[in-house]
Short mmCIF file of C-alpha atoms in Angstrom, two decimals:
data_model
loop_
_atom_site.label_atom_id
_atom_site.label_comp_id
_atom_site.label_asym_id
_atom_site.label_seq_id
_atom_site.Cartn_x
_atom_site.Cartn_y
_atom_site.Cartn_z
CA UNK A 51 -23.61 24.44 4.64
CA UNK A 52 -27.24 23.38 4.03
CA UNK A 53 -27.43 20.13 2.06
CA UNK A 54 -29.97 19.51 -0.69
CA UNK A 55 -31.84 17.03 1.51
CA UNK A 56 -31.93 19.45 4.43
CA UNK A 57 -33.04 22.26 2.13
CA UNK A 58 -35.99 20.15 0.92
CA UNK A 59 -37.00 19.36 4.51
CA UNK A 60 -36.89 23.06 5.39
CA UNK A 61 -39.07 23.99 2.42
CA UNK A 62 -41.67 21.29 3.21
CA UNK A 63 -41.89 22.64 6.76
CA UNK A 64 -42.18 26.22 5.42
CA UNK A 65 -45.07 25.24 3.15
CA UNK A 66 -46.91 23.76 6.12
CA UNK A 67 -46.29 26.90 8.18
CA UNK A 68 -47.44 29.09 5.28
CA UNK A 69 -50.66 27.10 4.97
CA UNK A 70 -51.36 27.38 8.70
CA UNK A 71 -50.77 31.14 8.55
CA UNK A 72 -53.18 31.44 5.62
CA UNK A 73 -55.82 29.53 7.60
CA UNK A 74 -55.58 31.98 10.47
CA UNK A 75 -55.89 35.19 8.45
CA UNK A 76 -58.30 36.47 5.83
CA UNK A 77 -55.34 37.69 3.74
CA UNK A 78 -51.53 37.76 3.91
CA UNK A 79 -48.95 39.51 1.73
CA UNK A 80 -45.69 37.97 0.56
CA UNK A 81 -43.84 40.51 2.72
CA UNK A 82 -45.84 39.52 5.82
CA UNK A 83 -45.26 35.84 5.15
CA UNK A 84 -41.53 36.49 4.60
CA UNK A 85 -41.31 38.23 7.96
CA UNK A 86 -43.19 35.42 9.72
CA UNK A 87 -41.05 32.67 8.15
CA UNK A 88 -37.80 34.69 8.29
CA UNK A 89 -37.11 34.32 4.58
CA UNK A 90 -36.82 36.73 1.66
CA UNK A 91 -39.92 38.12 -0.05
CA UNK A 92 -39.13 36.28 -3.35
CA UNK A 93 -38.81 33.01 -1.39
CA UNK A 94 -42.14 33.61 0.35
CA UNK A 95 -43.77 34.39 -3.01
CA UNK A 96 -42.38 31.15 -4.49
CA UNK A 97 -43.77 29.20 -1.52
CA UNK A 98 -47.23 30.70 -2.05
CA UNK A 99 -47.05 29.87 -5.76
CA UNK A 100 -45.97 26.30 -4.88
CA UNK A 101 -49.03 25.88 -2.64
CA UNK A 102 -51.26 27.13 -5.43
CA UNK A 103 -49.58 24.84 -8.00
CA UNK A 104 -50.04 21.81 -5.71
CA UNK A 105 -53.82 22.30 -5.71
CA UNK A 106 -54.36 24.24 -2.48
CA UNK A 107 -57.13 26.84 -3.15
CA UNK A 108 -54.99 29.91 -2.49
CA UNK A 109 -55.11 32.90 -4.83
CA UNK A 110 -53.56 36.39 -5.03
CA UNK A 111 -55.40 39.70 -5.26
CA UNK A 112 -53.69 42.92 -6.38
CA UNK A 113 -54.03 46.56 -5.41
CA UNK A 114 -54.57 48.23 -2.06
CA UNK A 115 -55.45 45.69 0.59
CA UNK A 116 -54.32 42.88 -1.68
CA UNK A 117 -52.45 39.74 -0.77
CA UNK A 118 -52.94 35.98 -0.79
CA UNK A 119 -56.09 34.29 0.53
CA UNK A 120 -57.59 30.85 0.88
CA UNK A 121 -60.80 30.43 -1.08
CA UNK A 122 -63.68 30.74 1.39
CA UNK A 123 -61.78 32.90 3.88
CA UNK A 124 -59.82 32.08 7.02
CA UNK A 125 -60.01 28.67 8.69
CA UNK A 126 -58.57 27.07 11.78
CA UNK A 127 -57.96 23.65 10.17
CA UNK A 128 -57.87 21.99 6.75
CA UNK A 129 -61.57 21.08 6.61
CA UNK A 130 -62.05 23.43 3.66
CA UNK A 131 -59.95 21.24 1.35
CA UNK A 132 -61.63 18.69 -0.88
CA UNK A 133 -60.30 15.20 -1.65
CA UNK A 134 -58.33 16.18 -4.76
CA UNK A 135 -56.77 19.17 -2.97
CA UNK A 136 -55.72 16.99 -0.03
CA UNK A 137 -54.16 14.47 -2.42
CA UNK A 138 -52.33 17.22 -4.34
CA UNK A 139 -50.98 18.80 -1.15
CA UNK A 140 -49.66 15.54 0.30
CA UNK A 141 -48.24 14.50 -3.07
CA UNK A 142 -46.33 17.78 -3.28
CA UNK A 143 -44.93 17.50 0.24
CA UNK A 144 -43.93 13.82 -0.05
CA UNK A 145 -42.06 14.55 -3.30
CA UNK A 146 -39.53 16.70 -1.43
CA UNK A 147 -36.28 14.76 -1.18
CA UNK A 148 -34.86 12.81 1.72
CA UNK A 149 -36.29 11.48 4.96
CA UNK A 150 -35.66 12.59 8.50
CA UNK A 151 -37.44 12.76 11.88
CA UNK A 152 -38.13 16.47 11.26
CA UNK A 153 -39.76 15.81 7.88
CA UNK A 154 -41.79 12.91 9.26
CA UNK A 155 -42.97 15.08 12.18
CA UNK A 156 -44.09 17.73 9.70
CA UNK A 157 -46.08 15.11 7.79
CA UNK A 158 -47.78 13.96 10.99
CA UNK A 159 -48.85 17.56 11.69
CA UNK A 160 -50.45 17.80 8.27
CA UNK A 161 -52.22 14.45 8.68
CA UNK A 162 -53.65 15.48 12.05
CA UNK A 163 -55.00 18.68 10.49
CA UNK A 164 -56.63 16.85 7.59
CA UNK A 165 -60.42 16.50 7.57
CA UNK A 166 -61.33 13.04 8.88
CA UNK A 167 -62.90 11.73 5.63
CA UNK A 168 -59.63 12.32 3.76
CA UNK A 169 -57.16 11.30 6.45
CA UNK A 170 -57.04 7.63 5.46
CA UNK A 171 -56.24 8.36 1.81
CA UNK A 172 -53.68 10.98 2.86
CA UNK A 173 -52.01 8.42 5.11
CA UNK A 174 -51.77 5.99 2.20
CA UNK A 175 -49.84 8.57 0.17
CA UNK A 176 -47.39 9.20 3.00
CA UNK A 177 -46.77 5.53 3.79
CA UNK A 178 -46.46 4.49 0.13
CA UNK A 179 -44.04 7.24 -0.96
CA UNK A 180 -40.37 6.44 -0.35
CA UNK A 181 -37.49 8.89 -0.79
CA UNK A 182 -33.88 7.76 -0.44
CA UNK A 183 -30.30 8.89 -0.86
CA UNK A 184 -29.00 9.11 -4.38
CA UNK A 185 -27.11 6.31 -6.11
CA UNK A 186 -24.31 8.72 -6.94
CA UNK A 187 -26.71 11.13 -8.65
CA UNK A 188 -27.78 14.46 -7.22
CA UNK A 189 -31.49 14.81 -6.61
CA UNK A 190 -31.96 17.79 -8.92
CA UNK A 191 -34.25 16.44 -11.61
CA UNK A 192 -37.88 17.45 -12.04
CA UNK A 193 -40.51 15.09 -10.64
CA UNK A 194 -41.91 12.93 -13.49
CA UNK A 195 -45.51 13.72 -14.41
CA UNK A 196 -46.54 10.12 -13.75
CA UNK A 197 -45.65 10.34 -10.04
CA UNK A 198 -48.66 12.45 -9.07
CA UNK A 199 -51.06 10.18 -10.96
CA UNK A 200 -49.57 7.13 -9.27
CA UNK A 201 -49.86 8.76 -5.84
CA UNK A 202 -53.49 9.66 -6.56
CA UNK A 203 -54.24 6.03 -7.49
CA UNK A 204 -52.68 4.86 -4.22
CA UNK A 205 -54.65 7.45 -2.23
CA UNK A 206 -57.95 6.35 -3.81
CA UNK A 207 -57.24 2.58 -3.76
CA UNK A 208 -57.51 2.46 -7.55
CA UNK A 209 -55.92 0.25 -10.17
CA UNK A 210 -53.91 1.69 -13.02
CA UNK A 211 -53.18 0.83 -16.63
CA UNK A 212 -49.49 1.26 -17.44
CA UNK A 213 -47.83 1.23 -20.84
CA UNK A 214 -44.20 0.35 -20.20
CA UNK A 215 -41.09 0.36 -22.37
CA UNK A 216 -39.38 -2.85 -21.29
CA UNK A 217 -36.30 -4.59 -22.62
CA UNK A 218 -38.45 -6.82 -24.86
CA UNK A 219 -40.61 -3.98 -26.16
CA UNK A 220 -43.63 -1.98 -25.06
CA UNK A 221 -46.37 -3.66 -23.02
CA UNK A 222 -49.59 -2.60 -21.29
CA UNK A 223 -50.64 -4.00 -17.92
CA UNK A 224 -53.39 -3.45 -15.37
CA UNK A 225 -51.78 -3.14 -11.95
CA UNK A 226 -52.31 -2.17 -8.33
CA UNK A 227 -49.74 0.52 -7.40
CA UNK A 228 -48.19 -0.34 -4.04
CA UNK A 229 -45.14 1.92 -3.62
CA UNK A 230 -43.86 4.98 -5.44
CA UNK A 231 -40.36 6.07 -4.51
CA UNK A 232 -37.04 7.39 -5.68
CA UNK A 233 -33.31 7.01 -5.28
CA UNK A 234 -31.70 10.24 -6.33
CA UNK A 235 -33.26 11.43 -9.58
CA UNK A 236 -34.67 8.02 -10.57
CA UNK A 237 -38.22 7.13 -9.54
CA UNK A 238 -39.56 3.59 -9.20
CA UNK A 239 -43.03 2.06 -9.04
CA UNK A 240 -43.60 -1.20 -7.20
CA UNK A 241 -46.87 -2.76 -8.32
CA UNK A 242 -48.62 -6.06 -8.99
CA UNK A 243 -51.67 -7.37 -10.89
CA UNK A 244 -54.67 -8.42 -8.83
CA UNK A 245 -55.44 -11.95 -7.71
CA UNK A 246 -57.96 -13.62 -10.02
CA UNK A 247 -61.45 -12.28 -9.33
CA UNK A 248 -60.29 -10.06 -6.46
CA UNK A 249 -59.34 -6.43 -5.80
CA UNK A 250 -56.18 -7.39 -3.89
CA UNK A 251 -52.72 -7.26 -5.45
CA UNK A 252 -51.04 -10.63 -5.92
CA UNK A 253 -48.09 -10.69 -3.47
CA UNK A 254 -46.30 -13.30 -5.58
CA UNK A 255 -46.25 -11.10 -8.70
CA UNK A 256 -44.92 -7.87 -7.22
CA UNK A 257 -42.59 -6.17 -9.71
CA UNK A 258 -40.48 -3.01 -9.89
CA UNK A 259 -40.93 -0.52 -12.76
CA UNK A 260 -38.77 2.49 -13.62
CA UNK A 261 -41.04 5.52 -13.85
CA UNK A 262 -38.95 7.06 -16.64
CA UNK A 263 -39.88 4.04 -18.78
CA UNK A 264 -43.62 4.46 -18.21
CA UNK A 265 -45.01 5.76 -21.51
CA UNK A 266 -48.57 6.26 -20.28
CA UNK A 267 -50.53 5.77 -17.06
CA UNK A 268 -54.29 5.87 -16.52
CA UNK A 269 -56.05 5.74 -13.16
CA UNK A 270 -59.00 3.35 -13.44
CA UNK A 271 -62.28 3.28 -11.54
CA UNK A 272 -61.68 -0.34 -10.53
CA UNK A 273 -60.61 -0.81 -6.92
CA UNK A 274 -57.13 -2.10 -6.13
CA UNK A 275 -55.65 -2.61 -2.66
CA UNK A 276 -52.43 -3.92 -1.13
CA UNK A 277 -52.36 -7.42 0.38
CA UNK A 278 -52.95 -7.78 4.10
CA UNK A 279 -49.77 -7.31 6.13
CA UNK A 280 -47.98 -5.82 3.11
CA UNK A 281 -44.82 -4.26 4.57
CA UNK A 282 -43.93 -1.36 2.30
CA UNK A 283 -40.75 -0.47 4.17
CA UNK A 284 -39.41 -4.03 3.93
CA UNK A 285 -40.34 -4.43 0.25
CA UNK A 286 -38.71 -1.09 -0.65
CA UNK A 287 -35.55 -2.00 1.28
CA UNK A 288 -35.34 -5.33 -0.56
CA UNK A 289 -35.68 -3.57 -3.93
CA UNK A 290 -32.93 -1.10 -3.00
CA UNK A 291 -30.64 -3.96 -1.94
CA UNK A 292 -31.20 -5.83 -5.23
CA UNK A 293 -30.45 -2.76 -7.32
CA UNK A 294 -27.37 -1.91 -5.26
CA UNK A 295 -26.05 -5.46 -5.73
CA UNK A 296 -26.40 -5.09 -9.51
CA UNK A 297 -24.87 -1.62 -9.53
CA UNK A 298 -21.97 -2.54 -7.28
CA UNK A 299 -20.76 -5.92 -8.53
CA UNK A 300 -17.28 -4.53 -9.41
CA UNK A 301 -15.10 -2.70 -6.88
CA UNK A 302 -11.83 -0.79 -6.76
CA UNK A 303 -9.73 0.84 -4.07
CA UNK A 304 -8.64 4.33 -5.11
CA UNK A 305 -6.01 6.65 -3.68
CA UNK A 306 -7.48 10.12 -4.13
CA UNK A 307 -6.33 13.60 -3.19
CA UNK A 308 -8.01 14.62 0.05
CA UNK A 309 -9.25 17.83 -1.52
CA UNK A 310 -11.15 15.79 -4.15
CA UNK A 311 -12.41 13.00 -1.90
CA UNK A 312 -15.71 14.67 -1.04
CA UNK A 313 -16.47 15.26 -4.72
CA UNK A 314 -15.85 11.59 -5.50
CA UNK A 315 -18.10 10.58 -2.61
CA UNK A 316 -20.85 12.79 -4.02
CA UNK A 317 -20.38 11.27 -7.47
CA UNK A 318 -20.56 7.61 -6.38
CA UNK A 319 -23.02 8.13 -3.52
CA UNK A 320 -23.75 4.95 -1.57
CA UNK A 321 -21.37 3.05 -3.86
CA UNK A 322 -18.41 4.75 -2.18
CA UNK A 323 -16.92 4.25 1.28
CA UNK A 324 -13.82 5.52 3.06
CA UNK A 325 -11.25 2.76 3.61
CA UNK A 326 -9.11 4.87 5.96
CA UNK A 327 -11.82 5.24 8.60
CA UNK A 328 -9.47 6.99 11.03
CA UNK A 329 -9.52 10.15 8.86
CA UNK A 330 -13.31 10.51 9.23
CA UNK A 331 -14.74 12.88 11.84
CA UNK A 332 -18.53 13.27 12.20
CA UNK A 333 -19.04 11.55 8.85
CA UNK A 334 -16.66 13.82 6.92
CA UNK A 335 -13.03 13.38 5.85
CA UNK A 336 -10.67 15.51 7.92
CA UNK A 337 -7.78 17.07 6.02
CA UNK A 338 -5.82 17.29 9.27
CA UNK A 339 -6.00 13.52 9.77
CA UNK A 340 -5.06 12.62 6.19
CA UNK A 341 -1.68 10.87 5.57
CA UNK A 342 1.39 12.97 4.86
CA UNK A 343 1.00 12.59 1.09
CA UNK A 344 -2.37 14.36 1.22
CA UNK A 345 -4.41 11.41 -0.05
CA UNK A 346 -7.08 9.10 1.31
CA UNK A 347 -8.22 5.66 0.18
CA UNK A 348 -11.79 5.15 -1.02
CA UNK A 349 -13.57 2.01 -2.21
CA UNK A 350 -15.89 2.62 -5.16
CA UNK A 351 -18.22 0.25 -6.99
CA UNK A 352 -20.11 -0.06 -10.27
CA UNK A 353 -22.06 -2.74 -12.13
CA UNK A 354 -19.00 -4.11 -13.98
CA UNK A 355 -15.28 -3.47 -14.46
CA UNK A 356 -15.73 -1.64 -17.78
CA UNK A 357 -18.28 0.77 -16.33
CA UNK A 358 -16.10 1.35 -13.27
CA UNK A 359 -13.07 2.13 -15.43
CA UNK A 360 -15.07 4.57 -17.54
CA UNK A 361 -16.31 6.39 -14.43
CA UNK A 362 -12.82 6.57 -12.89
CA UNK A 363 -11.05 7.70 -16.08
CA UNK A 364 -12.19 11.27 -15.55
CA UNK A 365 -10.58 11.32 -12.10
CA UNK A 366 -7.11 10.31 -13.28
CA UNK A 367 -5.55 13.69 -12.46
CA UNK A 368 -6.51 13.41 -8.77
CA UNK A 369 -6.90 9.67 -8.16
CA UNK A 370 -5.10 6.37 -8.79
CA UNK A 371 -6.61 2.89 -8.67
CA UNK A 372 -4.59 0.74 -6.25
CA UNK A 373 -6.50 -2.51 -6.78
CA UNK A 374 -7.69 -4.75 -8.34
CA UNK A 375 -5.36 -5.20 -11.33
CA UNK A 376 -8.36 -5.84 -13.61
CA UNK A 377 -9.57 -2.25 -13.17
CA UNK A 378 -6.06 -0.86 -13.72
CA UNK A 379 -5.82 -2.93 -16.91
CA UNK A 380 -9.22 -1.68 -18.10
CA UNK A 381 -8.06 1.92 -17.51
CA UNK A 382 -4.86 1.29 -19.53
CA UNK A 383 -6.92 -0.09 -22.41
CA UNK A 384 -9.26 2.88 -22.21
CA UNK A 385 -6.28 5.24 -22.17
CA UNK A 386 -4.83 3.54 -25.24
CA UNK A 387 -8.09 4.03 -27.12
CA UNK A 388 -8.18 7.71 -26.19
CA UNK A 389 -4.52 8.16 -27.15
CA UNK A 390 -5.04 6.47 -30.52
CA UNK A 391 -8.11 8.58 -31.22
CA UNK A 392 -6.28 11.84 -30.53
CA UNK A 393 -2.79 10.80 -31.65
CA UNK A 394 -2.73 13.45 -34.38
CA UNK A 395 -4.79 16.40 -35.48
CA UNK A 396 -6.20 14.76 -38.60
CA UNK A 397 -9.74 15.26 -37.38
CA UNK A 398 -9.08 18.95 -36.86
CA UNK A 399 -7.45 19.27 -40.31
CA UNK A 400 -10.40 17.50 -41.93
CA UNK A 401 -12.81 19.92 -40.28
CA UNK A 402 -10.74 22.90 -41.45
CA UNK A 403 -10.71 21.45 -44.99
CA UNK A 404 -14.49 21.15 -44.96
CA UNK A 405 -14.77 24.77 -43.86
CA UNK A 406 -12.51 25.92 -46.74
CA UNK A 407 -14.50 23.95 -49.32
#
């Protein structure tokens, strides 16, 4: 089975191959591209449309001898792209989910093919865009509109003005964007204001912002750059660790039916681990190695006991919390509330009465 992450890697590589094929021919049809990439014609057509949507100057022509062409004819490299088109292409490719050696190799190929004047800004996009495994949420959401603007600011070494909906109300700040990344469907911006009288971001005032709380973003003409020796990989890893600590403060050990274990792992993501490690083969739970009762023990976590109980309540038909007693107690209390709410059909009778009236 092809995972979502693997699927995204494959598509990014296909887009690169499609672009290289377009460079080598004056025109190509969706059927010809499908044959070259060994995909269906509708898939090839969607890939061509994705290149066009990302800013690459490719357009279709209809009728006899029609097909898809790069503006200006065939090329052997990417020197025909302008700065905005380079930024759009790299932004589109880096927004595909996950990270792997294959995906990184594909990015290096694109960077090598970039025209020299744009290569530095393209490299900034690649190094400043982080994609990670989901925190128990499938990576299926659309990319927020602000992401492309933030990547463009990073590529051009520009500052941004951000209006942000924080816990204490809305605020507007002028910042230097340093990292744009996601965990699952949630995107984050790591940024900082500049040092007084300088273009460099203040390393002491680096802060994390949730992109879904950004109400407005404007790319400014003012220059803004990262501090010297700014380690984006280390800073991103530290942010991830802080968030995971907050999200996983409460824990529970759950006995779950082996047939449902994979689904629970998908739901909780990195906040779930297999306690019975001897039943795991090549990273997956083996039904053959499961205990005789057909269950396996998992440890799951959430930000607090109440939230953990609420998330586990829906699994009650296939899973039982073994420990700690605080989570079992929270589940009993939750069950009592549900039972009291639906103890009789008064709500249904009231609705029927309203319909009669």
